[in-house]
mmCIF file of N, CA and C in Angstrom:
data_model
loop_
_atom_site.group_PDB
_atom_site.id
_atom_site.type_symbol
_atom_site.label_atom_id
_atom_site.label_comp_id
_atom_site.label_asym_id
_atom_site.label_seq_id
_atom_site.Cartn_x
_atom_site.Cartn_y
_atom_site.Cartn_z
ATOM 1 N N UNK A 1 -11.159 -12.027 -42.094
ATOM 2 C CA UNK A 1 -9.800 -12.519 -42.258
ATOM 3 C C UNK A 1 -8.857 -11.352 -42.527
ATOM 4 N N UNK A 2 -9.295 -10.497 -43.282
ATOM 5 C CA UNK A 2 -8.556 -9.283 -43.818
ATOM 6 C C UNK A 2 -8.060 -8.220 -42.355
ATOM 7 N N UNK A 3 -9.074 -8.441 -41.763
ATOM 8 C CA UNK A 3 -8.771 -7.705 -40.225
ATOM 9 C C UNK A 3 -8.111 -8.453 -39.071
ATOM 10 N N UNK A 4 -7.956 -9.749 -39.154
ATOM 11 C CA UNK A 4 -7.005 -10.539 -38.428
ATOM 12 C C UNK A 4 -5.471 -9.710 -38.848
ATOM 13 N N UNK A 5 -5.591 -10.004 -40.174
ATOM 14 C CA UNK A 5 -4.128 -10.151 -41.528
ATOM 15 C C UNK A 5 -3.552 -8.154 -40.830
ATOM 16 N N UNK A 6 -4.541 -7.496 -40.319
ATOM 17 C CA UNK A 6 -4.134 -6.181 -40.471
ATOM 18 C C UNK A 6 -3.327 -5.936 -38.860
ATOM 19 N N UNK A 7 -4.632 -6.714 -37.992
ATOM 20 C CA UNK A 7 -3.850 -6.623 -36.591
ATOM 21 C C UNK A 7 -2.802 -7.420 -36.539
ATOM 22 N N UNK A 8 -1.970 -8.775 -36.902
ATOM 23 C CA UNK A 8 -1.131 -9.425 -36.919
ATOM 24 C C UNK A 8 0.004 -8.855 -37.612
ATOM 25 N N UNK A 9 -0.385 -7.032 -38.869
ATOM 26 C CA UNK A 9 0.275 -7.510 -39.364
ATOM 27 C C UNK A 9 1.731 -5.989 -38.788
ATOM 28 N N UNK A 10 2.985 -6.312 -39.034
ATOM 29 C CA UNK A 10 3.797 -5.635 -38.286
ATOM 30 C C UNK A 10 3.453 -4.257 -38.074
ATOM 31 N N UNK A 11 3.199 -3.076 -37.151
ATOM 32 C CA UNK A 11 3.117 -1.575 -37.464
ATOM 33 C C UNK A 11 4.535 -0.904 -37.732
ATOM 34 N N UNK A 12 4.206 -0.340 -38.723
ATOM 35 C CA UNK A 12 5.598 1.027 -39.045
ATOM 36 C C UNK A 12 5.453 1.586 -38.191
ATOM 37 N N UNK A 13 6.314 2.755 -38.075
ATOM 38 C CA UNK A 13 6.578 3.896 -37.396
ATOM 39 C C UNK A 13 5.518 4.910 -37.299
ATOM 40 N N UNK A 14 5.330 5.563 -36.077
ATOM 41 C CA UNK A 14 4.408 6.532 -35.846
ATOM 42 C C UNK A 14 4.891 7.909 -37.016
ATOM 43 N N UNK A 15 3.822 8.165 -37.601
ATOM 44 C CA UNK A 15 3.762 9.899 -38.175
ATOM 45 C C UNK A 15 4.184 10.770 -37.086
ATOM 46 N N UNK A 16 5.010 11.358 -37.289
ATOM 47 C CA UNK A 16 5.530 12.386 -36.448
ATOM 48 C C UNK A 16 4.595 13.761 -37.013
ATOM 49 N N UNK A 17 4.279 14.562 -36.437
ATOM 50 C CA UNK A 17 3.378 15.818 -36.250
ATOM 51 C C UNK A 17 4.598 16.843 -36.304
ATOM 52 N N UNK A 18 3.873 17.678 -37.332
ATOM 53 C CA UNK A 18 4.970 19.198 -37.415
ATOM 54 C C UNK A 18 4.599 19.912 -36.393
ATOM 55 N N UNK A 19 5.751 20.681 -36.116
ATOM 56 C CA UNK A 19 6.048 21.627 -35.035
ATOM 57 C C UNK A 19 4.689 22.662 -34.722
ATOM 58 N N UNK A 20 4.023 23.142 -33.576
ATOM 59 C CA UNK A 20 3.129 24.017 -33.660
ATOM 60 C C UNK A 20 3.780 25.334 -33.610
ATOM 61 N N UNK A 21 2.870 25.825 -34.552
ATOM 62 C CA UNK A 21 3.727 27.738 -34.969
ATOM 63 C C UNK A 21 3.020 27.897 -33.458
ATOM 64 N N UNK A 22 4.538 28.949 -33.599
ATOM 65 C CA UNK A 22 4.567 29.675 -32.143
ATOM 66 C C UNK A 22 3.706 30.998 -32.408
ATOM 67 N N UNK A 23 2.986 30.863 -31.010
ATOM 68 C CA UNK A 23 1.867 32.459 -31.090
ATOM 69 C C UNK A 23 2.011 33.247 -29.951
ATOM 70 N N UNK A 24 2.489 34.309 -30.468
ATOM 71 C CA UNK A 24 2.978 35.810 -29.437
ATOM 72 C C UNK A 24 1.529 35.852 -28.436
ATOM 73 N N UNK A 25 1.427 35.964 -27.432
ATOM 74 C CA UNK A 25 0.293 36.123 -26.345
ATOM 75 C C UNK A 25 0.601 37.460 -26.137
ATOM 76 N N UNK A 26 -0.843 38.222 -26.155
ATOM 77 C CA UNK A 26 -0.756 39.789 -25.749
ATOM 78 C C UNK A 26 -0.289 40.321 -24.557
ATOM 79 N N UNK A 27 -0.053 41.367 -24.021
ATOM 80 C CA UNK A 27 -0.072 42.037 -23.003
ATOM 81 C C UNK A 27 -0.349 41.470 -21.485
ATOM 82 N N UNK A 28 -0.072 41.129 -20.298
ATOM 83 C CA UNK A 28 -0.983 41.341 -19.307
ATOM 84 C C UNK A 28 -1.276 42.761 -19.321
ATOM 85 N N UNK A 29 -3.346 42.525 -18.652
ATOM 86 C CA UNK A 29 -3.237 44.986 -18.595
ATOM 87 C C UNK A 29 -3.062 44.425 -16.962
ATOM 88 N N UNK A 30 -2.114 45.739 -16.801
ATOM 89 C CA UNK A 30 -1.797 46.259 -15.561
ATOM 90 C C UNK A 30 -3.114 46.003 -14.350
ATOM 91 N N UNK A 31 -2.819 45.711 -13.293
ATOM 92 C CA UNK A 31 -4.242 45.880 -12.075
ATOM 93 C C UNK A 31 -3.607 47.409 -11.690
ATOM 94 N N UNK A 32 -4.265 48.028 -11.854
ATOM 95 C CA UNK A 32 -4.319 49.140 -10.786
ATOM 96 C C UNK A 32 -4.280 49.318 -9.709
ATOM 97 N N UNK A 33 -3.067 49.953 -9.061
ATOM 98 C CA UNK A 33 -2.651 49.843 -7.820
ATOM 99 C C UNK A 33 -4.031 50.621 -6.668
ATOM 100 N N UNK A 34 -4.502 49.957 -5.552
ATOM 101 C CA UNK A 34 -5.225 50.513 -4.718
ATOM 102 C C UNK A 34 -4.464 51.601 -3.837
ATOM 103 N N UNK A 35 -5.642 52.836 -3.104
ATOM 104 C CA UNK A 35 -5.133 53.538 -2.326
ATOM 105 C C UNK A 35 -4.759 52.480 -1.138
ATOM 106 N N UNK A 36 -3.774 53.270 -0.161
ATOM 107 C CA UNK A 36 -2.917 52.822 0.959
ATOM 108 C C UNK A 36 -4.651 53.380 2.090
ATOM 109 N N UNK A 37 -5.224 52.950 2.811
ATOM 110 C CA UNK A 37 -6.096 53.315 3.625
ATOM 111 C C UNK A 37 -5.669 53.161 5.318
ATOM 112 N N UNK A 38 -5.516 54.193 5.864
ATOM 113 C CA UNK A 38 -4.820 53.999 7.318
ATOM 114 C C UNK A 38 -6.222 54.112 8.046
ATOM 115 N N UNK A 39 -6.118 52.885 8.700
ATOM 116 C CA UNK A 39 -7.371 52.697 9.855
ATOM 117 C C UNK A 39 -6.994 53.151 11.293
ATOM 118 N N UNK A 40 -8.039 54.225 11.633
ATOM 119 C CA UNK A 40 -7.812 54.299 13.120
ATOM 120 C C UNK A 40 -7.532 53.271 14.079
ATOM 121 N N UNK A 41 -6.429 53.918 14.951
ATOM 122 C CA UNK A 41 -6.166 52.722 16.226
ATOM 123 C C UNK A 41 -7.848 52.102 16.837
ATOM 124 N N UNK A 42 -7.476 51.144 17.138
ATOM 125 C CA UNK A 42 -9.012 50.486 17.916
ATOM 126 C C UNK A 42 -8.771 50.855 19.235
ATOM 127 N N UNK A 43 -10.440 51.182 19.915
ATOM 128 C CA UNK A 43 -10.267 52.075 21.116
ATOM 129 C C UNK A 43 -9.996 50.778 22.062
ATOM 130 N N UNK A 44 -9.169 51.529 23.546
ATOM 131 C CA UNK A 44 -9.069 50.793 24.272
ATOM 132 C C UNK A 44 -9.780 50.405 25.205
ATOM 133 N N UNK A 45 -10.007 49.238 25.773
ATOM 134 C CA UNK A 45 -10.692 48.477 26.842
ATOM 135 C C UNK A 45 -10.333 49.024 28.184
ATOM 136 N N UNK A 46 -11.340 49.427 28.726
ATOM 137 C CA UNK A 46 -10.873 49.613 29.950
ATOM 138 C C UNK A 46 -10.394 48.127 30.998
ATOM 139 N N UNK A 47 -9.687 48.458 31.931
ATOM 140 C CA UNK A 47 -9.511 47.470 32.479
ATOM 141 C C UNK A 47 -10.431 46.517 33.441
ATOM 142 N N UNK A 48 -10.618 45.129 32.921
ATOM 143 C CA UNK A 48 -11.783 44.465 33.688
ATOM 144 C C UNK A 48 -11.594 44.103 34.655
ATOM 145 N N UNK A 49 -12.217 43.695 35.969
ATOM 146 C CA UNK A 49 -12.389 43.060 36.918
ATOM 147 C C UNK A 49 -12.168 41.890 36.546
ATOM 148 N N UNK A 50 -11.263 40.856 37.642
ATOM 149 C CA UNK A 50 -11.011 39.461 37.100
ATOM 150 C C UNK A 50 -12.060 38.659 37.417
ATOM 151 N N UNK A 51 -12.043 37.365 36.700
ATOM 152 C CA UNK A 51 -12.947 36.724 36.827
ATOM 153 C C UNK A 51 -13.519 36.142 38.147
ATOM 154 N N UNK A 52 -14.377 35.716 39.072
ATOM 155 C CA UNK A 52 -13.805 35.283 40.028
ATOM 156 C C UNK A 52 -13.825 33.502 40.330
ATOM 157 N N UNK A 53 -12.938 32.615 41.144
ATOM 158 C CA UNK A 53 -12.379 31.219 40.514
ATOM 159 C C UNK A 53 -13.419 30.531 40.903
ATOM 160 N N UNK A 54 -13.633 29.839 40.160
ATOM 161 C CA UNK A 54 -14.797 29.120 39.862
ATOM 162 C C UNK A 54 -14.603 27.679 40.787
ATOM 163 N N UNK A 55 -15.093 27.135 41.588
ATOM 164 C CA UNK A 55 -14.982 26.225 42.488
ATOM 165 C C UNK A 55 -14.647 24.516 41.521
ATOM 166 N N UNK A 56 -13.492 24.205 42.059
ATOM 167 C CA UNK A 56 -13.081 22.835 41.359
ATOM 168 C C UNK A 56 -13.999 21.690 41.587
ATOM 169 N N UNK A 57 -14.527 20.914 40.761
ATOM 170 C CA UNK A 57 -15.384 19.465 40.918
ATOM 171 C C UNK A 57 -14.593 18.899 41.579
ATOM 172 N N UNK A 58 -15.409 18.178 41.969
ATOM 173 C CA UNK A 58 -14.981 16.947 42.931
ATOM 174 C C UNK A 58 -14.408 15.537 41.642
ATOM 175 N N UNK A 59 -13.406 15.128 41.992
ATOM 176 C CA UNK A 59 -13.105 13.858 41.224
ATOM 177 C C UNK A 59 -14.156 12.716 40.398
ATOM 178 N N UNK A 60 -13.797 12.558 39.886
ATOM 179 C CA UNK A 60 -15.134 11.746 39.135
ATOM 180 C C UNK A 60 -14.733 10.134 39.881
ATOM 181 N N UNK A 61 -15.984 9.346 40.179
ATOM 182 C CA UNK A 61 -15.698 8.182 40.712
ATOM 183 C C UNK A 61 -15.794 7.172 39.898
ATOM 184 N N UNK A 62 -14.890 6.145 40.432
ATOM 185 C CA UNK A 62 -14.182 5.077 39.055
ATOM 186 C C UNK A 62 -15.821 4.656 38.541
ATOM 187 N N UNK A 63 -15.920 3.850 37.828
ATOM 188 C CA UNK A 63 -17.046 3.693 37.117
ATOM 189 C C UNK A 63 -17.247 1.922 37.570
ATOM 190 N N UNK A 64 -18.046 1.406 37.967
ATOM 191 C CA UNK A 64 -18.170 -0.040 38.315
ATOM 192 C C UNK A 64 -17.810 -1.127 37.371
ATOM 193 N N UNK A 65 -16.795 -2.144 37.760
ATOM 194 C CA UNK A 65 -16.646 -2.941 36.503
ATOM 195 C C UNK A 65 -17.809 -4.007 36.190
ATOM 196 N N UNK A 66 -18.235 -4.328 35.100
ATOM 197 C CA UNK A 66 -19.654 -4.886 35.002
ATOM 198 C C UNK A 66 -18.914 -6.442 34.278
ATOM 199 N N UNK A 67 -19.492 -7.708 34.745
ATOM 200 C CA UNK A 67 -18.837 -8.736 33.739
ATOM 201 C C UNK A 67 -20.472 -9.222 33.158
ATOM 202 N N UNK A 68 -19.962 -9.191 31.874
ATOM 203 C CA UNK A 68 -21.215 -9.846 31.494
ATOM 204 C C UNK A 68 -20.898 -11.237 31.168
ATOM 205 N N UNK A 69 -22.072 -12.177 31.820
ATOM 206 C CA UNK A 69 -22.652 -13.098 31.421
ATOM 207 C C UNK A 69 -22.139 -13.816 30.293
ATOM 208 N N UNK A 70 -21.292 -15.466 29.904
ATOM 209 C CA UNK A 70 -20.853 -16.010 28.909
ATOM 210 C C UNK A 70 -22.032 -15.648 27.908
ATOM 211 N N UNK A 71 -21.590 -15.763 26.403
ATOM 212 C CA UNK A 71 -22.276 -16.139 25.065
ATOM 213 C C UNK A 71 -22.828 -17.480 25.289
ATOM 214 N N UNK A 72 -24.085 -17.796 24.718
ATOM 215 C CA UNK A 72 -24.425 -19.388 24.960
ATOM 216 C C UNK A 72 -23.739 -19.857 23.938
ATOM 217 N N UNK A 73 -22.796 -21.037 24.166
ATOM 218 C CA UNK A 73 -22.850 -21.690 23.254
ATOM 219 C C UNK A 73 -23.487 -23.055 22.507
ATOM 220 N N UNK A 74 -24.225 -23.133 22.536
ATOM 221 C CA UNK A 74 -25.007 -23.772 21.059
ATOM 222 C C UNK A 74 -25.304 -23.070 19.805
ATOM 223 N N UNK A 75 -25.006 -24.283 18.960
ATOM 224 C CA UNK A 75 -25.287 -23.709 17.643
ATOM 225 C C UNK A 75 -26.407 -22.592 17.117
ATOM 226 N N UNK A 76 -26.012 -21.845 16.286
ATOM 227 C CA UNK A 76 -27.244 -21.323 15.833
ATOM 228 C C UNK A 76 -27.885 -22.577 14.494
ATOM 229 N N UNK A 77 -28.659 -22.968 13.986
ATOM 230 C CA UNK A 77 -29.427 -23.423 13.180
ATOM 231 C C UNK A 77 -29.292 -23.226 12.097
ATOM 232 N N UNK A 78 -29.074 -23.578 10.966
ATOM 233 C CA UNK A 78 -28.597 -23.345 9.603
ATOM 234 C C UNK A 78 -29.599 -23.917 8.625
ATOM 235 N N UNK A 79 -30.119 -25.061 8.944
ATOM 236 C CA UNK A 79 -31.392 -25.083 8.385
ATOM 237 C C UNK A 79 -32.657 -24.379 8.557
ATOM 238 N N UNK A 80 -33.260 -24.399 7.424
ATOM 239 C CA UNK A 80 -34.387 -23.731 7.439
ATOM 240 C C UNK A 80 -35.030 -24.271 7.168
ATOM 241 N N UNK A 81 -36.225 -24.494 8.081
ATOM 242 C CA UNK A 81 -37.594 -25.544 7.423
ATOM 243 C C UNK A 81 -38.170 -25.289 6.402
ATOM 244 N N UNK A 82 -38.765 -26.432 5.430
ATOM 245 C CA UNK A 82 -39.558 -26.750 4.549
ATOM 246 C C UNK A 82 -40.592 -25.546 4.500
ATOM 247 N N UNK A 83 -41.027 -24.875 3.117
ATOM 248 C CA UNK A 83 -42.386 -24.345 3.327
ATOM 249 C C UNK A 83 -43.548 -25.404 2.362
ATOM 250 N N UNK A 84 -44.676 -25.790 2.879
ATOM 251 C CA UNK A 84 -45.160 -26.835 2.674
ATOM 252 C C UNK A 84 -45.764 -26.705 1.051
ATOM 253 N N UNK A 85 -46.065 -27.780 0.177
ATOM 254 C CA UNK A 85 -46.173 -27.314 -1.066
ATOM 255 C C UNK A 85 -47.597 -27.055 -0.920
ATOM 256 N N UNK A 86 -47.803 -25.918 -1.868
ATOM 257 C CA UNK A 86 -49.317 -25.605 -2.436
ATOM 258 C C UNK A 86 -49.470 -26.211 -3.795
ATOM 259 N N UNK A 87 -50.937 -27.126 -3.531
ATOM 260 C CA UNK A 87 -51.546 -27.819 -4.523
ATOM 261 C C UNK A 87 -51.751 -26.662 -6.027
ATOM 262 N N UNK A 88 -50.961 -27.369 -6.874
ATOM 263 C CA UNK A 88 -51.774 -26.425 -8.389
ATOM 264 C C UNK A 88 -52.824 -26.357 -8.658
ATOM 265 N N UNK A 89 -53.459 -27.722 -8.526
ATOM 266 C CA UNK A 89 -54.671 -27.591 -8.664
ATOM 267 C C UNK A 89 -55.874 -27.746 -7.835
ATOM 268 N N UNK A 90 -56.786 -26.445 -7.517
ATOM 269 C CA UNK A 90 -57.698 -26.580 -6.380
ATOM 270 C C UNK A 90 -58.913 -27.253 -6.842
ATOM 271 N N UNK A 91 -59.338 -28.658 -5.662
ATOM 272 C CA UNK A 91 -60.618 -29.369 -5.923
ATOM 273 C C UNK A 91 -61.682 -28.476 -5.898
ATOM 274 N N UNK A 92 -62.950 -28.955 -6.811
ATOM 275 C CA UNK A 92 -63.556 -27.703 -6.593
ATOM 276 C C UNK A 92 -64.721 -28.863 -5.486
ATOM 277 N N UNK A 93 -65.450 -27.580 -5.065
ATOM 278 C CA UNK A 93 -66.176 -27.752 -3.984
ATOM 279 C C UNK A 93 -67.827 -27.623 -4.683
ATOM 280 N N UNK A 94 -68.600 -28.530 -4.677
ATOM 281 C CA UNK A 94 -69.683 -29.018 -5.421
ATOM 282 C C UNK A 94 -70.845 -27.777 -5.014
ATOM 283 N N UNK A 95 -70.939 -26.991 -4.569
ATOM 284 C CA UNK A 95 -71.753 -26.333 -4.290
ATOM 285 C C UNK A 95 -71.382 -24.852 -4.859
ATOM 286 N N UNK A 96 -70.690 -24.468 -4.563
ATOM 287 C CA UNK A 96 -69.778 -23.635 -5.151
ATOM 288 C C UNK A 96 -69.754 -23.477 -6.960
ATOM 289 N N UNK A 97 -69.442 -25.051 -7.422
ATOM 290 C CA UNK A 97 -69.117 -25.195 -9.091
ATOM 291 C C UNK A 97 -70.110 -24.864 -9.844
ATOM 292 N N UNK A 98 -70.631 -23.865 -11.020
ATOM 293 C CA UNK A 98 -71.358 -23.851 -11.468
ATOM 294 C C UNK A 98 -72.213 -25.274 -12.227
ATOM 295 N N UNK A 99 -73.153 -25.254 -12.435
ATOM 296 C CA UNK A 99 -74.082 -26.581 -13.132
ATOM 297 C C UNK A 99 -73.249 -26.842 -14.083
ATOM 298 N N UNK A 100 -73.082 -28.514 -14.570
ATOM 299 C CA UNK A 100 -72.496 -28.927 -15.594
ATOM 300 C C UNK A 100 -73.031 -27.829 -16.897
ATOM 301 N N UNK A 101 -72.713 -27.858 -18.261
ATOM 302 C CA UNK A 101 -73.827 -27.271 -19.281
ATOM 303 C C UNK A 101 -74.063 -28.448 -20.010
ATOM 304 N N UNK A 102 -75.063 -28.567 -20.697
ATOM 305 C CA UNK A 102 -75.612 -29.999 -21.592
ATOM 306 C C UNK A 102 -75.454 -29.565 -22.670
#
């Protein structure tokens, strides 16, 4: 009951939180500037022989239109047959049963 009485009962005002002290962050250290490295020109290609033109395909031929065959319609089956019951209890078979005991 006491914890009903507490959630029902009005909340005051949130605690306000004091200011966080401000903290000086050190230095970035400097990156060290890399040397400037001048790469030799890349040698030149001599000039190639062109390719020679490669013979155009022949058109591709339309593709045959195929109609298939209606969907049958009849139902599909929604029932499912019975699976037949198995007896709990199996007769016993007289040859099989051990001798009465006396």
């Amino acid at each position: 009951m006491a914890a009903r009485n507490l959630l029902q009962a009005p909340a005051g005002p949130l605690p306000t939180l004091p200011p966080m002290p401000k903290v000086a962050l050190p230095p970035m250290p400097s990156i060290p500037t890399l040397p400037q490295a001048t790469l030799p020109p890349l040698p030149t290609l001599p000039n190639q022989p062109a390719l020679p033109k490669l013979p155009t395909l022949p058109p591709m031929p339309a593709a045959p239109k195929v109609t298939l065959p209606p969907l049958p319609s009849n139902p599909i089956p929604t029932t499912i047959p019975s699976i037949p019951n198995i007896p709990s209890t199996i007769t016993t078979i007289p040859f099989l049963s051990p001798p009465p005991s006396n």
